Amino acid sequence: EADIYQTPRYLVIGTGKKITLECSQTMGHDKMYWYQQDPGMELHLIHYSYGVNSTEKGDLSSESTVSRIRTEHFPLTLESARPSHTSQYLCASSEYKAGSVEQYFGPGTRLTVT
Amino acid sequence: KNEVEQSPQNLTAQEGEFITINCSYSVGISALHWLQQHPGGGIVSLFMLSSGKKKHGRLIATINIQEKHSSLHITASHPRDSAVYICAARLGGNQFYFGTGTSLTVIP
């Protein structure tokens, strides 16, 4: 079983608030990812990290920022939440396995901005 | 057009039926993943394929690299198999393209 955790699982917050979604993994994986998923829609990569102090923006434009100060921790921050940020946010990490990449997902954070 | 297309989008089956979900992709890949997402959002990685066929219990995944096509089969389906099944194509590096998912409901 994968050891990747996200908190909070559910969050309802007002417009304009600053929020941080937490993601931690205990597997020592260098590569971590944040995905955004609207109901019934595909996953979109918004940020990824190859290791400590390495972060990149993904395919989907996002107003969020991330940091990677420790291998196990990859928090995502919204400086000023808006209703358009209402979505599910999934964190993942990956490792090379048998010549390819095995990706592990956290349980997700369902964010509602009112 | 999405780089990864899944069909069908929705599928309802009777318990015990054999189920097939298809995935086609238009990009060169290094591996293809099948993921299962239960209501509430938790995602589990089912298979990672770069060629051939893999089997875990009642689940079988196949891939045809030349045709850029993969299938996920569920034998003797059960209501607990009800979930969204997502196909994800991994390009070189760590870039993934995800399908929109197939929502499966298995009726007792």
Tab-separated table of N, CA and C in Angstrom, chain A residues 22-109:
chain	number	residue	atom	x	y	z
A	22	GLU	N	-1.785	20.231	1.860
A	22	GLU	CA	-0.592	19.489	2.248
A	22	GLU	C	-0.534	18.136	1.541
A	23	CYS	N	0.693	17.739	1.197
A	23	CYS	CA	0.919	16.419	0.615
A	23	CYS	C	2.235	15.891	1.152
A	24	SER	N	2.209	14.685	1.679
A	24	SER	CA	3.425	14.066	2.184
A	24	SER	C	3.487	12.619	1.747
A	25	GLN	N	4.710	12.155	1.467
A	25	GLN	CA	4.900	10.740	1.155
A	25	GLN	C	6.120	10.228	1.914
A	26	THR	N	6.010	8.989	2.346
A	26	THR	CA	7.063	8.393	3.182
A	26	THR	C	7.872	7.353	2.416
A	27	MET	N	7.786	7.384	1.096
A	27	MET	CA	8.436	6.361	0.281
A	27	MET	C	9.795	6.828	-0.245
A	28	GLY	N	10.154	8.070	0.049
A	28	GLY	CA	11.447	8.571	-0.419
A	28	GLY	C	11.479	8.874	-1.905
A	29	HIS	N	10.306	9.059	-2.516
A	29	HIS	CA	10.272	9.338	-3.955
A	29	HIS	C	10.765	10.751	-4.243
A	30	ASP	N	11.589	10.875	-5.288
A	30	ASP	CA	12.054	12.196	-5.687
A	30	ASP	C	10.969	12.971	-6.436
A	31	LYS	N	10.191	12.274	-7.245
A	31	LYS	CA	9.241	12.950	-8.134
A	31	LYS	C	7.855	13.017	-7.508
A	32	MET	N	7.310	14.231	-7.478
A	32	MET	CA	5.966	14.437	-6.945
A	32	MET	C	5.177	15.350	-7.864
A	33	TYR	N	3.860	15.253	-7.788
A	33	TYR	CA	2.986	15.920	-8.750
A	33	TYR	C	1.734	16.443	-8.040
A	34	TRP	N	1.177	17.524	-8.585
A	34	TRP	CA	-0.160	17.957	-8.222
A	34	TRP	C	-1.026	17.949	-9.482
A	35	TYR	N	-2.221	17.335	-9.342
A	35	TYR	CA	-3.187	17.309	-10.419
A	35	TYR	C	-4.468	17.986	-9.956
A	36	GLN	N	-5.173	18.566	-10.920
A	36	GLN	CA	-6.493	19.138	-10.657
A	36	GLN	C	-7.513	18.362	-11.470
A	37	GLN	N	-8.634	18.043	-10.843
A	37	GLN	CA	-9.649	17.269	-11.544
A	37	GLN	C	-11.025	17.817	-11.230
A	38	ASP	N	-11.697	18.329	-12.250
A	38	ASP	CA	-13.089	18.738	-12.102
A	38	ASP	C	-13.982	17.515	-12.284
A	39	PRO	N	-15.188	17.517	-11.709
A	39	PRO	CA	-16.064	16.340	-11.787
A	39	PRO	C	-16.285	15.881	-13.222
A	40	GLY	N	-16.058	14.606	-13.470
A	40	GLY	CA	-16.281	14.030	-14.781
A	40	GLY	C	-15.262	14.402	-15.828
A	41	MET	N	-14.217	15.072	-15.403
A	41	MET	CA	-13.212	15.526	-16.366
A	41	MET	C	-11.897	14.811	-16.114
A	42	GLU	N	-10.988	14.967	-17.096
A	42	GLU	CA	-9.703	14.294	-16.946
A	42	GLU	C	-8.817	15.000	-15.930
A	43	LEU	N	-7.816	14.300	-15.484
A	43	LEU	CA	-6.800	14.875	-14.599
A	43	LEU	C	-5.903	15.816	-15.395
A	44	HIS	N	-5.588	16.948	-14.800
A	44	HIS	CA	-4.651	17.887	-15.424
A	44	HIS	C	-3.483	18.126	-14.481
A	45	LEU	N	-2.287	18.022	-15.019
A	45	LEU	CA	-1.085	18.272	-14.237
A	45	LEU	C	-0.894	19.776	-14.058
A	46	ILE	N	-0.800	20.237	-12.814
A	46	ILE	CA	-0.601	21.669	-12.565
A	46	ILE	C	0.800	21.991	-12.048
A	47	HIS	N	1.419	21.081	-11.329
A	47	HIS	CA	2.796	21.285	-10.873
A	47	HIS	C	3.492	19.950	-10.727
A	48	TYR	N	4.807	19.944	-10.906
A	48	TYR	CA	5.556	18.749	-10.588
A	48	TYR	C	6.947	19.113	-10.087
A	49	SER	N	7.568	18.143	-9.460
A	49	SER	CA	8.870	18.364	-8.846
A	49	SER	C	9.718	17.129	-9.060
A	50	TYR	N	10.975	17.348	-9.450
A	50	TYR	CA	11.902	16.245	-9.640
A	50	TYR	C	12.733	15.972	-8.387
A	51	GLY	N	12.631	16.861	-7.416
A	51	GLY	CA	13.396	16.672	-6.198
A	51	GLY	C	13.420	17.955	-5.402
A	52	VAL	N	14.175	17.951	-4.328
A	52	VAL	CA	14.249	19.121	-3.451
A	52	VAL	C	14.699	20.347	-4.244
A	53	ASN	N	14.009	21.454	-4.027
A	53	ASN	CA	14.278	22.742	-4.676
A	53	ASN	C	14.070	22.729	-6.184
A	54	SER	N	13.356	21.754	-6.691
A	54	SER	CA	13.041	21.658	-8.121
A	54	SER	C	11.537	21.604	-8.304
A	55	THR	N	10.951	22.660	-8.899
A	55	THR	CA	9.513	22.647	-9.186
A	55	THR	C	9.275	23.220	-10.571
A	56	GLU	N	8.245	22.691	-11.230
A	56	GLU	CA	7.902	23.133	-12.585
A	56	GLU	C	6.391	23.236	-12.699
A	57	LYS	N	5.937	24.143	-13.556
A	57	LYS	CA	4.507	24.227	-13.843
A	57	LYS	C	4.130	23.148	-14.849
A	58	GLY	N	2.928	22.649	-14.738
A	58	GLY	CA	2.466	21.593	-15.622
A	58	GLY	C	1.717	22.138	-16.818
A	59	ASP	N	0.863	21.276	-17.369
A	59	ASP	CA	0.169	21.633	-18.601
A	59	ASP	C	-0.941	22.652	-18.387
A	60	LEU	N	-1.565	22.603	-17.233
A	60	LEU	CA	-2.722	23.457	-16.978
A	60	LEU	C	-2.266	24.701	-16.235
A	61	SER	N	-2.614	25.854	-16.771
A	61	SER	CA	-2.275	27.101	-16.104
A	61	SER	C	-2.941	27.139	-14.735
A	62	SER	N	-2.187	27.490	-13.742
A	62	SER	CA	-2.732	27.488	-12.394
A	62	SER	C	-2.243	28.714	-11.645
A	63	GLU	N	-3.089	29.251	-10.789
A	63	GLU	CA	-2.698	30.386	-9.962
A	63	GLU	C	-2.094	29.930	-8.649
A	64	SER	N	-1.867	28.654	-8.519
A	64	SER	CA	-1.277	28.139	-7.297
A	64	SER	C	0.242	28.114	-7.404
A	65	THR	N	0.892	27.968	-6.256
A	65	THR	CA	2.349	27.803	-6.208
A	65	THR	C	2.671	26.598	-5.350
A	66	VAL	N	3.849	26.044	-5.559
A	66	VAL	CA	4.287	24.888	-4.773
A	66	VAL	C	5.699	25.140	-4.260
A	67	SER	N	6.101	24.341	-3.297
A	67	SER	CA	7.467	24.380	-2.797
A	67	SER	C	7.904	22.953	-2.502
A	68	ARG	N	9.219	22.730	-2.537
A	68	ARG	CA	9.754	21.393	-2.242
A	68	ARG	C	11.055	21.586	-1.468
A	69	ILE	N	10.886	21.812	-0.178
A	69	ILE	CA	12.031	22.035	0.703
A	69	ILE	C	12.545	20.707	1.253
A	70	ARG	N	11.627	19.752	1.404
A	70	ARG	CA	12.012	18.413	1.874
A	70	ARG	C	11.475	17.381	0.879
A	71	THR	N	12.166	16.282	0.744
A	71	THR	CA	11.769	15.239	-0.204
A	71	THR	C	10.350	14.769	0.028
A	72	GLU	N	9.972	14.646	1.306
A	72	GLU	CA	8.692	14.012	1.610
A	72	GLU	C	7.503	14.957	1.559
A	73	HIS	N	7.739	16.253	1.346
A	73	HIS	CA	6.681	17.232	1.540
A	73	HIS	C	6.547	18.115	0.301
A	74	PHE	N	5.325	18.267	-0.231
A	74	PHE	CA	5.117	19.014	-1.471
A	74	PHE	C	3.810	19.806	-1.347
A	75	PRO	N	3.809	20.888	-0.576
A	75	PRO	CA	2.563	21.632	-0.362
A	75	PRO	C	2.205	22.533	-1.536
A	76	LEU	N	0.916	22.731	-1.728
A	76	LEU	CA	0.391	23.600	-2.782
A	76	LEU	C	-0.356	24.750	-2.115
A	77	THR	N	-0.072	25.969	-2.554
A	77	THR	CA	-0.649	27.160	-1.924
A	77	THR	C	-1.427	27.998	-2.935
A	78	LEU	N	-2.610	28.406	-2.502
A	78	LEU	CA	-3.394	29.406	-3.240
A	78	LEU	C	-3.379	30.684	-2.417
A	79	GLU	N	-2.802	31.766	-2.955
A	79	GLU	CA	-2.663	32.998	-2.180
A	79	GLU	C	-4.007	33.664	-1.930
A	80	SER	N	-4.914	33.563	-2.900
A	80	SER	CA	-6.222	34.208	-2.771
A	80	SER	C	-7.253	33.338	-3.490
A	81	ALA	N	-7.956	32.534	-2.704
A	81	ALA	CA	-8.877	31.566	-3.301
A	81	ALA	C	-10.044	32.253	-3.992
A	82	ARG	N	-10.447	31.668	-5.130
A	82	ARG	CA	-11.602	32.156	-5.893
A	82	ARG	C	-12.529	30.988	-6.188
A	83	PRO	N	-13.814	31.262	-6.447
A	83	PRO	CA	-14.745	30.160	-6.778
A	83	PRO	C	-14.272	29.292	-7.940
A	84	SER	N	-13.516	29.859	-8.881
A	84	SER	CA	-13.011	29.073	-10.012
A	84	SER	C	-11.978	28.037	-9.580
A	85	HIS	N	-11.471	28.154	-8.351
A	85	HIS	CA	-10.521	27.172	-7.829
A	85	HIS	C	-11.220	25.949	-7.237
A	86	THR	N	-12.539	25.983	-7.181
A	86	THR	CA	-13.286	24.834	-6.670
A	86	THR	C	-13.023	23.625	-7.559
A	87	SER	N	-12.481	22.573	-6.950
A	87	SER	CA	-12.082	21.408	-7.720
A	87	SER	C	-11.565	20.349	-6.756
A	88	GLN	N	-11.154	19.224	-7.318
A	88	GLN	CA	-10.437	18.246	-6.514
A	88	GLN	C	-8.957	18.303	-6.876
A	89	TYR	N	-8.117	18.264	-5.859
A	89	TYR	CA	-6.668	18.344	-6.048
A	89	TYR	C	-6.043	17.028	-5.585
A	90	LEU	N	-5.324	16.401	-6.500
A	90	LEU	CA	-4.709	15.100	-6.217
A	90	LEU	C	-3.199	15.231	-6.252
A	91	CYS	N	-2.573	14.714	-5.232
A	91	CYS	CA	-1.122	14.689	-5.144
A	91	CYS	C	-0.654	13.282	-5.497
A	92	ALA	N	0.497	13.177	-6.128
A	92	ALA	CA	1.040	11.869	-6.488
A	92	ALA	C	2.555	11.893	-6.375
A	93	SER	N	3.132	10.722	-6.244
A	93	SER	CA	4.586	10.590	-6.319
A	93	SER	C	4.894	9.381	-7.187
A	94	SER	N	6.113	9.287	-7.642
A	94	SER	CA	6.421	8.181	-8.557
A	94	SER	C	7.833	7.669	-8.329
A	95	GLU	N	8.043	6.441	-8.763
A	95	GLU	CA	9.361	5.817	-8.732
A	95	GLU	C	9.529	4.970	-9.984
A	96	TYR	N	10.787	4.769	-10.375
A	96	TYR	CA	11.066	3.853	-11.473
A	96	TYR	C	10.938	2.427	-10.971
A	97	LYS	N	10.263	1.615	-11.757
A	97	LYS	CA	10.028	0.229	-11.346
A	97	LYS	C	10.039	-0.625	-12.599
A	98	ALA	N	10.937	-1.596	-12.656
A	98	ALA	CA	10.998	-2.524	-13.792
A	98	ALA	C	11.055	-1.777	-15.113
A	99	GLY	N	11.853	-0.724	-15.162
A	99	GLY	CA	12.055	-0.011	-16.420
A	99	GLY	C	11.011	1.015	-16.749
A	100	SER	N	10.033	1.225	-15.899
A	100	SER	CA	9.039	2.248	-16.168
A	100	SER	C	8.646	2.914	-14.861
A	101	VAL	N	7.688	3.800	-14.934
A	101	VAL	CA	7.351	4.613	-13.761
A	101	VAL	C	6.049	4.121	-13.137
A	102	GLU	N	6.068	3.870	-11.841
A	102	GLU	CA	4.865	3.534	-11.095
A	102	GLU	C	4.461	4.773	-10.316
A	103	GLN	N	3.232	5.176	-10.512
A	103	GLN	CA	2.770	6.408	-9.873
A	103	GLN	C	1.774	6.078	-8.771
A	104	TYR	N	1.912	6.749	-7.648
A	104	TYR	CA	1.047	6.530	-6.493
A	104	TYR	C	0.291	7.824	-6.204
A	105	PHE	N	-1.010	7.699	-5.953
A	105	PHE	CA	-1.835	8.874	-5.710
A	105	PHE	C	-2.260	8.967	-4.257
A	106	GLY	N	-2.379	10.197	-3.762
A	106	GLY	CA	-2.993	10.442	-2.475
A	106	GLY	C	-4.507	10.403	-2.595
A	107	PRO	N	-5.220	10.524	-1.476
A	107	PRO	CA	-6.684	10.414	-1.480
A	107	PRO	C	-7.389	11.637	-2.042
A	108	GLY	N	-6.666	12.743	-2.197
A	108	GLY	CA	-7.275	13.940	-2.772
A	108	GLY	C	-7.777	14.917	-1.731
A	109	THR	N	-7.829	16.187	-2.133
A	109	THR	CA	-8.471	17.243	-1.345
A	109	THR	C	-9.574	17.845	-2.205
